[in-house]
PDB file of C-alpha atoms in Angstrom:
ATOM      1  CA  MET A   1       0.000   0.000   0.000  1.00 65.00           C
ATOM      2  CA  GLN A   2       1.350   3.413  -0.953  1.00 78.00           C
ATOM      3  CA  PRO A   3       1.821   5.979   1.855  1.00 76.00           C
ATOM      4  CA  ASP A   4      -0.615   8.431   0.217  1.00 79.00           C
ATOM      5  CA  VAL A   5      -3.324   5.782   0.014  1.00 79.00           C
ATOM      6  CA  LEU A   6      -2.723   4.713   3.613  1.00 73.00           C
ATOM      7  CA  ARG A   7      -2.880   8.328   4.788  1.00 72.00           C
ATOM      8  CA  GLY A   8      -6.177   8.816   2.956  1.00 75.00           C
ATOM      9  CA  VAL A   9      -7.710   5.670   4.441  1.00 72.00           C
ATOM     10  CA  LEU A  10      -6.596   6.548   7.956  1.00 67.00           C
ATOM     11  CA  PHE A  11      -7.956  10.075   7.919  1.00 70.00           C
ATOM     12  CA  GLN A  12     -11.131   9.781   5.828  1.00 73.00           C
ATOM     13  CA  ARG A  13     -13.234   9.360   8.965  1.00 67.00           C
ATOM     14  CA  GLY A  14     -11.985  12.435  10.775  1.00 68.00           C
ATOM     15  CA  GLY A  15      -8.743  11.010  12.068  1.00 67.00           C
ATOM     16  CA  LEU A  16      -7.491   8.319  14.376  1.00 72.00           C
ATOM     17  CA  ALA A  17      -5.922   8.310  17.799  1.00 76.00           C
ATOM     18  CA  LEU A  18      -2.216   9.083  17.754  1.00 79.00           C
ATOM     19  CA  ASP A  19      -1.264   5.857  19.537  1.00 81.00           C
ATOM     20  CA  LEU A  20      -3.093   3.838  16.880  1.00 82.00           C
ATOM     21  CA  ILE A  21      -1.297   5.670  14.079  1.00 81.00           C
ATOM     22  CA  ILE A  22       2.084   5.054  15.692  1.00 84.00           C
ATOM     23  CA  ARG A  23       1.279   1.372  16.179  1.00 87.00           C
ATOM     24  CA  LEU A  24       0.115   1.007  12.566  1.00 84.00           C
ATOM     25  CA  GLN A  25       3.356   2.601  11.409  1.00 86.00           C
ATOM     26  CA  GLN A  26       5.326   0.059  13.449  1.00 89.00           C
ATOM     27  CA  VAL A  27       3.343  -2.864  12.072  1.00 90.00           C
ATOM     28  CA  ALA A  28       3.495  -1.618   8.476  1.00 87.00           C
ATOM     29  CA  GLY A  29       7.164  -0.732   8.714  1.00 89.00           C
ATOM     30  CA  MET A  30       6.600   2.684   7.193  1.00 86.00           C
ATOM     31  CA  GLU A  31       6.580   6.188   8.576  1.00 85.00           C
ATOM     32  CA  VAL A  32       3.599   8.273   7.506  1.00 80.00           C
ATOM     33  CA  LEU A  33       3.807  10.844  10.274  1.00 82.00           C
ATOM     34  CA  THR A  34       7.150  11.996  11.602  1.00 85.00           C
ATOM     35  CA  GLU A  35       7.770  13.204  15.132  1.00 84.00           C
ATOM     36  CA  ALA A  36       8.050  16.746  13.744  1.00 88.00           C
ATOM     37  CA  ASP A  37       4.590  16.396  12.110  1.00 86.00           C
ATOM     38  CA  ILE A  38       3.082  15.299  15.407  1.00 83.00           C
ATOM     39  CA  LYS A  39       4.709  18.152  17.349  1.00 85.00           C
ATOM     40  CA  LYS A  40       3.564  20.694  14.755  1.00 86.00           C
ATOM     41  CA  ALA A  41      -0.037  19.443  14.846  1.00 81.00           C
ATOM     42  CA  PHE A  42      -0.100  19.392  18.650  1.00 82.00           C
ATOM     43  CA  SER A  43       1.329  22.897  18.838  1.00 87.00           C
ATOM     44  CA  ALA A  44      -1.271  24.256  16.411  1.00 86.00           C
ATOM     45  CA  ARG A  45      -4.102  22.544  18.296  1.00 84.00           C
ATOM     46  CA  GLN A  46      -2.797  23.794  21.634  1.00 89.00           C
ATOM     47  CA  LYS A  47      -2.702  27.400  20.355  1.00 90.00           C
ATOM     48  CA  SER A  48      -6.253  27.208  19.016  1.00 89.00           C
ATOM     49  CA  VAL A  49      -7.604  25.794  22.280  1.00 88.00           C
ATOM     50  CA  LEU A  50      -5.819  28.440  24.367  1.00 91.00           C
ATOM     51  CA  ASN A  51      -7.172  31.196  22.100  1.00 92.00           C
ATOM     52  CA  LEU A  52     -10.688  29.790  22.394  1.00 90.00           C
ATOM     53  CA  VAL A  53     -10.472  29.741  26.195  1.00 88.00           C
ATOM     54  CA  LYS A  54      -9.041  33.261  26.255  1.00 91.00           C
ATOM     55  CA  GLU A  55     -11.712  34.696  23.931  1.00 92.00           C
ATOM     56  CA  THR A  56     -14.741  32.876  25.390  1.00 90.00           C
ATOM     57  CA  VAL A  57     -16.720  34.546  28.141  1.00 84.00           C
ATOM     58  CA  PHE A  58     -18.021  31.984  30.575  1.00 79.00           C
ATOM     59  CA  VAL A  59     -21.245  33.008  32.306  1.00 81.00           C
ATOM     60  CA  PRO A  60     -21.959  31.250  35.612  1.00 79.00           C
ATOM     61  CA  ALA A  61     -25.231  29.328  35.552  1.00 74.00           C
TER      62      ALA A  61
END
């Protein structure tokens, strides 16, 4: 299976858990996501969550 096809199959349903992706890479013997890719994605997600928390006004119920 080509890496592009594998990537498409893995992410067509909105993504998979990171631990599953890493395990599949080990089993398949191919690297689809590098450590740098994972760090970049986590950093971007972390920034968006922090911005959301900062910009959202929480009203006590």
